[in-house]
PDB file of C-alpha atoms in Angstrom:
ATOM      1  CA  MET E   1      95.034   5.109  35.997  1.00 34.00           C
ATOM      2  CA  ASP E   2      93.116   2.331  37.744  1.00 40.00           C
ATOM      3  CA  SER E   3      90.967   0.359  35.278  1.00 44.00           C
ATOM      4  CA  LEU E   4      88.060   0.738  37.688  1.00 48.00           C
ATOM      5  CA  ALA E   5      87.871   4.474  37.158  1.00 44.00           C
ATOM      6  CA  ALA E   6      84.185   5.159  36.805  1.00 45.00           C
ATOM      7  CA  ALA E   7      83.077   6.626  33.531  1.00 45.00           C
ATOM      8  CA  PRO E   8      81.637  10.148  33.797  1.00 42.00           C
ATOM      9  CA  GLY E   9      78.012  10.053  34.820  1.00 43.00           C
ATOM     10  CA  THR E  10      78.028   6.465  36.076  1.00 45.00           C
ATOM     11  CA  GLY E  11      76.443   5.723  39.428  1.00 45.00           C
ATOM     12  CA  PRO E  12      77.551   8.077  42.171  1.00 44.00           C
ATOM     13  CA  ALA E  13      80.206   9.641  39.945  1.00 44.00           C
ATOM     14  CA  THR E  14      78.923  12.898  38.520  1.00 40.00           C
ATOM     15  CA  SER E  15      82.217  14.679  37.983  1.00 41.00           C
ATOM     16  CA  PRO E  16      83.512  14.975  34.408  1.00 41.00           C
ATOM     17  CA  LEU E  17      86.731  13.422  35.734  1.00 42.00           C
ATOM     18  CA  PRO E  18      87.109   9.705  36.460  1.00 46.00           C
ATOM     19  CA  ILE E  19      86.770   8.702  40.118  1.00 49.00           C
ATOM     20  CA  LEU E  20      89.100   6.045  41.456  1.00 50.00           C
ATOM     21  CA  ARG E  21      87.242   3.386  43.422  1.00 60.00           C
ATOM     22  CA  LYS E  22      88.677   0.955  45.924  1.00 65.00           C
ATOM     23  CA  PRO E  23      88.304  -2.715  45.023  1.00 65.00           C
ATOM     24  CA  ARG E  24      85.294  -4.345  46.690  1.00 72.00           C
ATOM     25  CA  PRO E  25      85.018  -7.885  48.033  1.00 77.00           C
ATOM     26  CA  ALA E  26      84.163 -10.388  45.323  1.00 74.00           C
ATOM     27  CA  ALA E  27      80.413 -10.841  44.942  1.00 88.00           C
ATOM     28  CA  ARG E  28      79.068 -14.336  45.578  1.00 93.00           C
ATOM     29  CA  PHE E  29      76.281 -16.222  43.865  1.00 96.00           C
ATOM     30  CA  GLU E  30      75.023 -17.326  47.279  1.00 95.00           C
ATOM     31  CA  ASP E  31      74.443 -13.704  48.299  1.00 95.00           C
ATOM     32  CA  LEU E  32      72.097 -12.807  45.438  1.00 97.00           C
ATOM     33  CA  PRO E  33      68.646 -11.544  46.486  1.00 96.00           C
ATOM     34  CA  THR E  34      66.055 -14.256  47.002  1.00 95.00           C
ATOM     35  CA  ASP E  35      62.970 -12.093  47.549  1.00 96.00           C
ATOM     36  CA  ARG E  36      62.487 -11.124  43.892  1.00 97.00           C
ATOM     37  CA  THR E  37      63.419 -12.070  40.356  1.00 98.00           C
ATOM     38  CA  LEU E  38      67.004 -11.114  39.524  1.00 98.00           C
ATOM     39  CA  VAL E  39      68.034  -8.782  36.718  1.00 98.00           C
ATOM     40  CA  MET E  40      70.975  -9.824  34.542  1.00 98.00           C
ATOM     41  CA  GLY E  41      72.446  -7.042  32.420  1.00 98.00           C
ATOM     42  CA  ILE E  42      73.684  -7.919  28.920  1.00 96.00           C
ATOM     43  CA  LEU E  43      77.171  -6.672  28.048  1.00 96.00           C
ATOM     44  CA  ASN E  44      78.216  -7.503  24.491  1.00 93.00           C
ATOM     45  CA  VAL E  45      81.939  -6.945  23.897  1.00 92.00           C
ATOM     46  CA  THR E  46      81.462  -7.489  20.168  1.00 84.00           C
ATOM     47  CA  PRO E  47      81.342  -5.545  16.914  1.00 76.00           C
ATOM     48  CA  ASP E  48      78.267  -7.342  15.553  1.00 54.00           C
ATOM     49  CA  SER E  49      75.621  -8.128  18.184  1.00 53.00           C
ATOM     50  CA  PHE E  50      72.076  -7.537  16.919  1.00 50.00           C
ATOM     51  CA  SER E  51      71.193  -4.759  19.384  1.00 56.00           C
ATOM     52  CA  ASP E  52      74.351  -2.924  20.371  1.00 54.00           C
ATOM     53  CA  GLY E  53      77.152  -4.384  18.272  1.00 52.00           C
ATOM     54  CA  GLY E  54      80.204  -2.149  18.224  1.00 58.00           C
ATOM     55  CA  ARG E  55      79.031   0.135  21.011  1.00 66.00           C
ATOM     56  CA  HIS E  56      81.092  -1.712  23.644  1.00 64.00           C
ATOM     57  CA  ALA E  57      83.684  -3.319  21.398  1.00 67.00           C
ATOM     58  CA  THR E  58      86.708  -2.105  23.391  1.00 85.00           C
ATOM     59  CA  ALA E  59      87.626  -2.996  26.963  1.00 89.00           C
ATOM     60  CA  ASP E  60      87.315   0.609  28.154  1.00 92.00           C
ATOM     61  CA  THR E  61      83.857   1.188  26.685  1.00 92.00           C
ATOM     62  CA  ALA E  62      82.666  -2.227  27.851  1.00 93.00           C
ATOM     63  CA  ILE E  63      83.916  -1.659  31.397  1.00 96.00           C
ATOM     64  CA  ALA E  64      82.210   1.731  31.513  1.00 95.00           C
ATOM     65  CA  ALA E  65      78.945   0.202  30.269  1.00 95.00           C
ATOM     66  CA  GLY E  66      79.192  -2.648  32.758  1.00 96.00           C
ATOM     67  CA  LEU E  67      79.770  -0.230  35.612  1.00 97.00           C
ATOM     68  CA  ARG E  68      76.718   1.771  34.564  1.00 96.00           C
ATOM     69  CA  MET E  69      74.605  -1.382  34.717  1.00 97.00           C
ATOM     70  CA  PHE E  70      76.128  -2.360  38.059  1.00 97.00           C
ATOM     71  CA  TYR E  71      75.435   1.037  39.609  1.00 96.00           C
ATOM     72  CA  ALA E  72      71.926   0.963  38.121  1.00 96.00           C
ATOM     73  CA  GLY E  73      71.242  -2.140  40.189  1.00 97.00           C
ATOM     74  CA  ALA E  74      71.952  -5.131  37.938  1.00 98.00           C
ATOM     75  CA  ASP E  75      72.330  -8.256  40.050  1.00 98.00           C
ATOM     76  CA  ILE E  76      74.516  -9.976  37.450  1.00 98.00           C
ATOM     77  CA  ILE E  77      76.474  -8.686  34.453  1.00 98.00           C
ATOM     78  CA  ASP E  78      76.546 -11.199  31.585  1.00 98.00           C
ATOM     79  CA  VAL E  79      79.677 -10.597  29.515  1.00 97.00           C
ATOM     80  CA  GLY E  80      79.909 -12.060  26.018  1.00 94.00           C
ATOM     81  CA  GLY E  81      82.564 -11.806  23.322  1.00 92.00           C
ATOM     82  CA  GLU E  82      80.777 -13.516  20.435  1.00 88.00           C
ATOM     83  CA  SER E  83      77.493 -12.538  18.801  1.00 77.00           C
ATOM     84  CA  THR E  84      74.738 -15.144  19.050  1.00 68.00           C
ATOM     85  CA  ARG E  85      72.377 -13.545  16.521  1.00 63.00           C
ATOM     86  CA  PRO E  86      71.213 -15.747  13.620  1.00 62.00           C
ATOM     87  CA  GLY E  87      73.838 -15.784  10.879  1.00 60.00           C
ATOM     88  CA  ALA E  88      76.657 -14.494  13.080  1.00 61.00           C
ATOM     89  CA  GLU E  89      80.224 -15.492  12.241  1.00 72.00           C
ATOM     90  CA  ASP E  90      82.176 -17.716  14.618  1.00 79.00           C
ATOM     91  CA  VAL E  91      84.862 -16.158  16.820  1.00 85.00           C
ATOM     92  CA  SER E  92      87.913 -18.133  17.947  1.00 91.00           C
ATOM     93  CA  PRO E  93      88.218 -18.801  21.679  1.00 93.00           C
ATOM     94  CA  GLU E  94      91.493 -16.852  21.689  1.00 95.00           C
ATOM     95  CA  GLU E  95      89.899 -13.705  20.272  1.00 94.00           C
ATOM     96  CA  GLU E  96      86.874 -14.134  22.505  1.00 95.00           C
ATOM     97  CA  GLN E  97      89.081 -14.286  25.590  1.00 96.00           C
ATOM     98  CA  GLN E  98      91.018 -11.187  24.549  1.00 95.00           C
ATOM     99  CA  ARG E  99      87.706  -9.341  24.432  1.00 94.00           C
ATOM    100  CA  VAL E 100      86.121 -10.517  27.663  1.00 96.00           C
ATOM    101  CA  VAL E 101      88.813 -11.304  30.241  1.00 97.00           C
ATOM    102  CA  PRO E 102      89.960  -7.699  30.929  1.00 96.00           C
ATOM    103  CA  VAL E 103      86.325  -6.620  31.245  1.00 97.00           C
ATOM    104  CA  ILE E 104      85.482  -9.415  33.660  1.00 97.00           C
ATOM    105  CA  ARG E 105      88.495  -8.665  35.839  1.00 97.00           C
ATOM    106  CA  ALA E 106      87.571  -4.999  36.097  1.00 97.00           C
ATOM    107  CA  LEU E 107      83.897  -5.586  36.871  1.00 97.00           C
ATOM    108  CA  VAL E 108      84.668  -8.236  39.477  1.00 97.00           C
ATOM    109  CA  LYS E 109      87.163  -5.875  41.074  1.00 95.00           C
ATOM    110  CA  ALA E 110      84.388  -3.284  41.296  1.00 95.00           C
ATOM    111  CA  GLY E 111      82.193  -5.750  43.183  1.00 96.00           C
ATOM    112  CA  ALA E 112      79.923  -6.996  40.393  1.00 97.00           C
ATOM    113  CA  LEU E 113      78.781 -10.586  40.034  1.00 98.00           C
ATOM    114  CA  VAL E 114      79.690 -11.623  36.494  1.00 98.00           C
ATOM    115  CA  SER E 115      78.565 -14.441  34.221  1.00 98.00           C
ATOM    116  CA  ILE E 116      80.377 -15.428  31.046  1.00 98.00           C
ATOM    117  CA  ASP E 117      78.301 -15.892  27.899  1.00 96.00           C
ATOM    118  CA  THR E 118      80.273 -18.428  25.887  1.00 96.00           C
ATOM    119  CA  THR E 119      80.019 -21.747  24.097  1.00 95.00           C
ATOM    120  CA  HIS E 120      83.728 -22.528  24.561  1.00 96.00           C
ATOM    121  CA  ALA E 121      85.054 -24.432  27.564  1.00 97.00           C
ATOM    122  CA  SER E 122      88.467 -22.728  27.371  1.00 97.00           C
ATOM    123  CA  THR E 123      86.832 -19.293  27.466  1.00 97.00           C
ATOM    124  CA  ALA E 124      84.652 -20.375  30.379  1.00 98.00           C
ATOM    125  CA  ALA E 125      87.801 -21.489  32.213  1.00 98.00           C
ATOM    126  CA  ALA E 126      89.629 -18.214  31.509  1.00 98.00           C
ATOM    127  CA  ALA E 127      86.570 -16.219  32.605  1.00 98.00           C
ATOM    128  CA  VAL E 128      86.135 -18.149  35.851  1.00 98.00           C
ATOM    129  CA  GLU E 129      89.835 -17.693  36.574  1.00 98.00           C
ATOM    130  CA  ALA E 130      89.290 -13.939  36.039  1.00 97.00           C
ATOM    131  CA  GLY E 131      86.439 -13.989  38.570  1.00 97.00           C
ATOM    132  CA  ALA E 132      83.265 -14.901  36.670  1.00 98.00           C
ATOM    133  CA  ALA E 133      80.851 -16.818  38.881  1.00 98.00           C
ATOM    134  CA  ILE E 134      78.388 -18.278  36.326  1.00 98.00           C
ATOM    135  CA  VAL E 135      78.738 -19.928  32.916  1.00 98.00           C
ATOM    136  CA  ASN E 136      76.006 -19.058  30.385  1.00 98.00           C
ATOM    137  CA  ASP E 137      76.259 -21.473  27.436  1.00 96.00           C
ATOM    138  CA  ILE E 138      73.603 -20.729  24.821  1.00 92.00           C
ATOM    139  CA  SER E 139      74.636 -23.804  22.803  1.00 92.00           C
ATOM    140  CA  GLY E 140      73.338 -26.301  25.350  1.00 92.00           C
ATOM    141  CA  LEU E 141      76.603 -28.290  25.137  1.00 94.00           C
ATOM    142  CA  SER E 142      76.095 -28.743  21.386  1.00 91.00           C
ATOM    143  CA  ILE E 143      79.353 -27.033  20.392  1.00 91.00           C
ATOM    144  CA  GLU E 144      81.751 -28.279  23.061  1.00 94.00           C
ATOM    145  CA  PRO E 145      80.404 -31.202  25.109  1.00 94.00           C
ATOM    146  CA  GLU E 146      83.498 -30.939  27.321  1.00 96.00           C
ATOM    147  CA  MET E 147      81.908 -27.832  28.822  1.00 97.00           C
ATOM    148  CA  ALA E 148      80.002 -30.210  31.126  1.00 97.00           C
ATOM    149  CA  GLU E 149      83.211 -31.585  32.621  1.00 97.00           C
ATOM    150  CA  PHE E 150      84.583 -28.095  33.157  1.00 98.00           C
ATOM    151  CA  VAL E 151      81.447 -26.880  34.920  1.00 98.00           C
ATOM    152  CA  ALA E 152      81.401 -29.956  37.138  1.00 98.00           C
ATOM    153  CA  ALA E 153      85.057 -29.474  38.116  1.00 98.00           C
ATOM    154  CA  ALA E 154      84.714 -25.724  38.654  1.00 98.00           C
ATOM    155  CA  LYS E 155      81.488 -26.167  40.668  1.00 97.00           C
ATOM    156  CA  VAL E 156      79.964 -23.025  39.158  1.00 98.00           C
ATOM    157  CA  PRO E 157      76.310 -22.468  38.202  1.00 98.00           C
ATOM    158  CA  TYR E 158      75.571 -23.287  34.564  1.00 98.00           C
ATOM    159  CA  ILE E 159      72.830 -21.744  32.430  1.00 98.00           C
ATOM    160  CA  LEU E 160      71.483 -24.424  30.103  1.00 98.00           C
ATOM    161  CA  THR E 161      69.796 -22.797  27.105  1.00 97.00           C
ATOM    162  CA  HIS E 162      67.574 -24.591  24.643  1.00 96.00           C
ATOM    163  CA  ARG E 163      68.752 -24.270  21.056  1.00 93.00           C
ATOM    164  CA  ARG E 164      68.741 -26.383  17.942  1.00 92.00           C
ATOM    165  CA  GLY E 165      71.583 -26.068  15.463  1.00 86.00           C
ATOM    166  CA  ASP E 166      73.942 -23.101  15.427  1.00 83.00           C
ATOM    167  CA  ALA E 167      73.746 -19.438  14.434  1.00 80.00           C
ATOM    168  CA  ARG E 168      73.613 -20.334  10.740  1.00 83.00           C
ATOM    169  CA  THR E 169      71.145 -23.233  10.881  1.00 88.00           C
ATOM    170  CA  MET E 170      68.818 -22.648  13.819  1.00 90.00           C
ATOM    171  CA  ASN E 171      66.156 -20.702  11.909  1.00 88.00           C
ATOM    172  CA  SER E 172      65.605 -23.727   9.672  1.00 89.00           C
ATOM    173  CA  LEU E 173      65.064 -26.011  12.674  1.00 90.00           C
ATOM    174  CA  ALA E 174      62.032 -24.259  14.199  1.00 91.00           C
ATOM    175  CA  ASP E 175      59.725 -27.221  13.595  1.00 94.00           C
ATOM    176  CA  TYR E 176      57.643 -28.234  16.618  1.00 96.00           C
ATOM    177  CA  LYS E 177      54.297 -29.908  17.259  1.00 96.00           C
ATOM    178  CA  ASP E 178      54.316 -28.831  20.929  1.00 97.00           C
ATOM    179  CA  VAL E 179      57.022 -26.227  21.416  1.00 97.00           C
ATOM    180  CA  ALA E 180      56.857 -26.024  25.219  1.00 97.00           C
ATOM    181  CA  GLY E 181      56.745 -29.781  25.696  1.00 98.00           C
ATOM    182  CA  GLU E 182      59.560 -30.405  23.229  1.00 98.00           C
ATOM    183  CA  VAL E 183      61.742 -27.674  24.731  1.00 98.00           C
ATOM    184  CA  VAL E 184      61.303 -29.183  28.194  1.00 98.00           C
ATOM    185  CA  ALA E 185      62.087 -32.680  26.912  1.00 98.00           C
ATOM    186  CA  GLU E 186      65.191 -31.540  25.026  1.00 97.00           C
ATOM    187  CA  LEU E 187      66.441 -29.548  28.004  1.00 98.00           C
ATOM    188  CA  ALA E 188      65.965 -32.627  30.178  1.00 98.00           C
ATOM    189  CA  GLY E 189      68.070 -34.653  27.742  1.00 97.00           C
ATOM    190  CA  VAL E 190      70.964 -32.207  27.950  1.00 97.00           C
ATOM    191  CA  ARG E 191      70.500 -31.901  31.706  1.00 97.00           C
ATOM    192  CA  ASP E 192      71.095 -35.650  31.973  1.00 97.00           C
ATOM    193  CA  LYS E 193      74.475 -35.156  30.271  1.00 97.00           C
ATOM    194  CA  LEU E 194      75.355 -32.559  32.894  1.00 98.00           C
ATOM    195  CA  TYR E 195      74.354 -34.980  35.639  1.00 98.00           C
ATOM    196  CA  ALA E 196      76.509 -37.678  34.059  1.00 98.00           C
ATOM    197  CA  ALA E 197      79.487 -35.312  34.094  1.00 98.00           C
ATOM    198  CA  GLY E 198      78.983 -34.620  37.795  1.00 98.00           C
ATOM    199  CA  VAL E 199      77.093 -31.300  37.721  1.00 98.00           C
ATOM    200  CA  THR E 200      74.658 -31.149  40.626  1.00 98.00           C
ATOM    201  CA  ALA E 201      71.007 -30.142  40.247  1.00 97.00           C
ATOM    202  CA  GLU E 202      71.321 -26.939  42.270  1.00 97.00           C
ATOM    203  CA  LYS E 203      73.992 -25.636  39.865  1.00 98.00           C
ATOM    204  CA  ILE E 204      71.722 -25.841  36.808  1.00 98.00           C
ATOM    205  CA  ILE E 205      69.634 -22.907  35.547  1.00 98.00           C
ATOM    206  CA  VAL E 206      67.400 -23.457  32.503  1.00 98.00           C
ATOM    207  CA  ASP E 207      66.609 -20.954  29.757  1.00 98.00           C
ATOM    208  CA  PRO E 208      63.914 -21.749  27.146  1.00 98.00           C
ATOM    209  CA  GLY E 209      66.020 -20.047  24.463  1.00 97.00           C
ATOM    210  CA  LEU E 210      63.579 -17.493  23.077  1.00 97.00           C
ATOM    211  CA  GLY E 211      64.561 -16.675  19.508  1.00 94.00           C
ATOM    212  CA  PHE E 212      66.879 -19.662  19.185  1.00 94.00           C
ATOM    213  CA  ALA E 213      65.297 -22.040  16.650  1.00 94.00           C
ATOM    214  CA  LYS E 214      61.862 -20.558  17.387  1.00 96.00           C
ATOM    215  CA  ASN E 215      59.666 -18.347  15.248  1.00 96.00           C
ATOM    216  CA  ASP E 216      57.541 -15.497  16.587  1.00 97.00           C
ATOM    217  CA  ALA E 217      54.486 -17.610  17.378  1.00 97.00           C
ATOM    218  CA  GLN E 218      56.621 -20.238  19.107  1.00 97.00           C
ATOM    219  CA  ASN E 219      58.289 -17.609  21.284  1.00 98.00           C
ATOM    220  CA  TRP E 220      54.892 -16.379  22.468  1.00 98.00           C
ATOM    221  CA  GLU E 221      53.709 -19.921  23.082  1.00 97.00           C
ATOM    222  CA  LEU E 222      56.772 -20.611  25.215  1.00 97.00           C
ATOM    223  CA  LEU E 223      56.159 -17.470  27.278  1.00 97.00           C
ATOM    224  CA  GLN E 224      52.528 -18.503  27.754  1.00 97.00           C
ATOM    225  CA  ASN E 225      53.704 -21.879  29.056  1.00 96.00           C
ATOM    226  CA  LEU E 226      56.691 -20.927  31.204  1.00 95.00           C
ATOM    227  CA  ASP E 227      55.255 -22.964  34.060  1.00 95.00           C
ATOM    228  CA  GLN E 228      56.064 -26.140  32.125  1.00 97.00           C
ATOM    229  CA  LEU E 229      59.754 -25.475  32.690  1.00 97.00           C
ATOM    230  CA  ASP E 230      59.130 -25.767  36.430  1.00 96.00           C
ATOM    231  CA  SER E 231      58.738 -29.521  35.943  1.00 96.00           C
ATOM    232  CA  LEU E 232      62.509 -29.713  35.429  1.00 97.00           C
ATOM    233  CA  GLY E 233      63.073 -28.586  39.015  1.00 97.00           C
ATOM    234  CA  HIS E 234      65.630 -25.863  38.276  1.00 98.00           C
ATOM    235  CA  ARG E 235      65.795 -22.092  38.365  1.00 98.00           C
ATOM    236  CA  VAL E 236      64.420 -20.481  35.193  1.00 98.00           C
ATOM    237  CA  LEU E 237      66.034 -17.605  33.281  1.00 98.00           C
ATOM    238  CA  VAL E 238      64.026 -15.674  30.666  1.00 98.00           C
ATOM    239  CA  GLY E 239      65.870 -13.765  27.923  1.00 97.00           C
ATOM    240  CA  ALA E 240      63.424 -11.876  25.711  1.00 97.00           C
ATOM    241  CA  SER E 241      65.187  -8.528  25.645  1.00 97.00           C
ATOM    242  CA  ARG E 242      64.864  -6.616  22.348  1.00 96.00           C
ATOM    243  CA  LYS E 243      64.379  -9.819  20.372  1.00 95.00           C
ATOM    244  CA  ARG E 244      62.917  -9.823  16.907  1.00 95.00           C
ATOM    245  CA  PHE E 245      59.499 -11.163  17.888  1.00 97.00           C
ATOM    246  CA  LEU E 246      59.012  -8.028  19.998  1.00 98.00           C
ATOM    247  CA  GLY E 247      59.928  -5.838  17.028  1.00 97.00           C
ATOM    248  CA  THR E 248      57.335  -7.680  14.948  1.00 97.00           C
ATOM    249  CA  LEU E 249      54.674  -7.167  17.615  1.00 98.00           C
ATOM    250  CA  LEU E 250      55.401  -3.439  17.697  1.00 98.00           C
ATOM    251  CA  THR E 251      55.289  -2.972  13.913  1.00 97.00           C
ATOM    252  CA  VAL E 252      54.011   0.444  12.836  1.00 96.00           C
ATOM    253  CA  ALA E 253      53.161   1.262   9.194  1.00 96.00           C
ATOM    254  CA  GLY E 254      54.717  -1.999   8.087  1.00 96.00           C
ATOM    255  CA  LYS E 255      58.029  -1.339   9.847  1.00 97.00           C
ATOM    256  CA  ALA E 256      59.142  -3.468  12.784  1.00 97.00           C
ATOM    257  CA  ALA E 257      60.321  -1.588  15.867  1.00 97.00           C
ATOM    258  CA  ALA E 258      64.093  -1.161  16.068  1.00 94.00           C
ATOM    259  CA  PRO E 259      65.887  -3.029  18.888  1.00 93.00           C
ATOM    260  CA  GLU E 260      66.116  -0.015  21.209  1.00 93.00           C
ATOM    261  CA  GLU E 261      62.396   0.666  20.682  1.00 96.00           C
ATOM    262  CA  ARG E 262      61.562  -2.705  22.250  1.00 97.00           C
ATOM    263  CA  ASP E 263      62.573  -1.902  25.843  1.00 97.00           C
ATOM    264  CA  GLY E 264      59.018  -1.154  26.982  1.00 97.00           C
ATOM    265  CA  ALA E 265      57.813  -4.525  25.699  1.00 98.00           C
ATOM    266  CA  THR E 266      60.862  -6.155  27.294  1.00 98.00           C
ATOM    267  CA  ALA E 267      59.968  -4.641  30.679  1.00 98.00           C
ATOM    268  CA  ALA E 268      56.407  -5.945  30.274  1.00 98.00           C
ATOM    269  CA  ILE E 269      57.718  -9.471  29.732  1.00 98.00           C
ATOM    270  CA  THR E 270      60.007  -8.993  32.718  1.00 98.00           C
ATOM    271  CA  ALA E 271      57.041  -8.144  34.938  1.00 98.00           C
ATOM    272  CA  ILE E 272      55.016 -11.125  33.692  1.00 97.00           C
ATOM    273  CA  SER E 273      57.960 -13.527  33.981  1.00 98.00           C
ATOM    274  CA  ALA E 274      58.774 -12.285  37.468  1.00 98.00           C
ATOM    275  CA  TYR E 275      55.169 -12.583  38.612  1.00 96.00           C
ATOM    276  CA  ARG E 276      55.158 -16.161  37.353  1.00 95.00           C
ATOM    277  CA  GLY E 277      58.272 -17.012  39.349  1.00 96.00           C
ATOM    278  CA  ALA E 278      61.255 -16.692  36.990  1.00 98.00           C
ATOM    279  CA  TRP E 279      64.568 -16.743  38.833  1.00 98.00           C
ATOM    280  CA  ALA E 280      66.060 -14.058  36.577  1.00 98.00           C
ATOM    281  CA  VAL E 281      65.577 -12.059  33.397  1.00 98.00           C
ATOM    282  CA  ARG E 282      68.358 -11.146  30.991  1.00 98.00           C
ATOM    283  CA  VAL E 283      67.989  -7.600  29.617  1.00 98.00           C
ATOM    284  CA  HIS E 284      69.797  -4.768  27.863  1.00 96.00           C
ATOM    285  CA  ASP E 285      68.142  -1.911  29.791  1.00 96.00           C
ATOM    286  CA  VAL E 286      68.480  -2.665  33.493  1.00 97.00           C
ATOM    287  CA  GLY E 287      66.494   0.161  35.118  1.00 97.00           C
ATOM    288  CA  PRO E 288      62.970  -0.538  33.791  1.00 97.00           C
ATOM    289  CA  SER E 289      63.301  -4.272  34.381  1.00 98.00           C
ATOM    290  CA  LEU E 290      64.535  -3.719  37.924  1.00 98.00           C
ATOM    291  CA  ASP E 291      61.426  -1.612  38.552  1.00 98.00           C
ATOM    292  CA  ALA E 292      59.302  -4.320  36.937  1.00 98.00           C
ATOM    293  CA  VAL E 293      60.615  -7.142  39.144  1.00 98.00           C
ATOM    294  CA  LYS E 294      60.048  -5.045  42.253  1.00 97.00           C
ATOM    295  CA  VAL E 295      56.444  -4.404  41.199  1.00 97.00           C
ATOM    296  CA  ALA E 296      55.942  -8.113  40.502  1.00 97.00           C
ATOM    297  CA  ALA E 297      57.382  -9.045  43.897  1.00 97.00           C
ATOM    298  CA  ARG E 298      55.032  -6.617  45.628  1.00 96.00           C
ATOM    299  CA  MET E 299      52.051  -7.911  43.677  1.00 94.00           C
ATOM    300  CA  ALA E 300      52.917 -11.478  44.652  1.00 92.00           C
ATOM    301  CA  ALA E 301      53.353 -10.627  48.337  1.00 88.00           C
ATOM    302  CA  PRO E 302      50.667 -11.862  50.756  1.00 85.00           C
ATOM    303  CA  ARG E 303      47.924  -9.358  51.461  1.00 78.00           C
ATOM    304  CA  ALA E 304      48.014  -7.676  54.853  1.00 67.00           C
ATOM    305  CA  GLY E 305      45.982  -9.635  57.363  1.00 61.00           C
ATOM    306  CA  SER E 306      45.839 -12.773  55.245  1.00 56.00           C
TER     307      SER E 306
END
């Protein structure tokens, strides 16, 4: 059976039996839409991610989930094999690659544009060889500085995320006097390392790192000051989906909203981020955010006759 057999109920497939699909031409970063904010779907091939850990822990279930996001309209599928939640245990690059490479190959074969969510240069290399077109490194080069040399040599877009410390220490490092200003300055410092390695400006995408070494109030302050990231001169990615600060906001009777109860708030942030010019949003639930970016694009369009 072809590994691209669509899972029942995905996209155009409505039969209870898998439908074999012909391979499609590889998607290209250069062909992504430019008339609206992009929607990046999150695909965690892990047993312990904060929102959906274990749900897509096998290649088959992850491929099926990725295809559902692709057919739902996701512009990019971000595949990760290691949880980035606070306190998460490290995963070896070898195990990480066993998780993600078969999934990437299948999704690319189906025509999806794939990014690899990894802090390891060897995993980034294996993923790009399998067809991934973007490297999403939430460590900001802090774990493997050699990632910069790989990205420069591979000439692939690189998502530079702001973070202090690692999964075990970052919560203790959320100490800022001016969170937006300090995030911009620290991103600029890492960006200079990318430049020194030979990465060109147009290949860099910046992510303020919501939830990474930031408390609830700091996350909101960053969202209120997204325009400050524009001073860096790069595309901006916003990843607020289902994060803890949204659960806190939606607390009812002293109980924070569960991750899957935060999708409405996530879509609201998507709309606001898109209206303010974000290049992309990274989300778990693709459909509502795709609607949100289309609404934002229409709202930002020139008025007839103007």
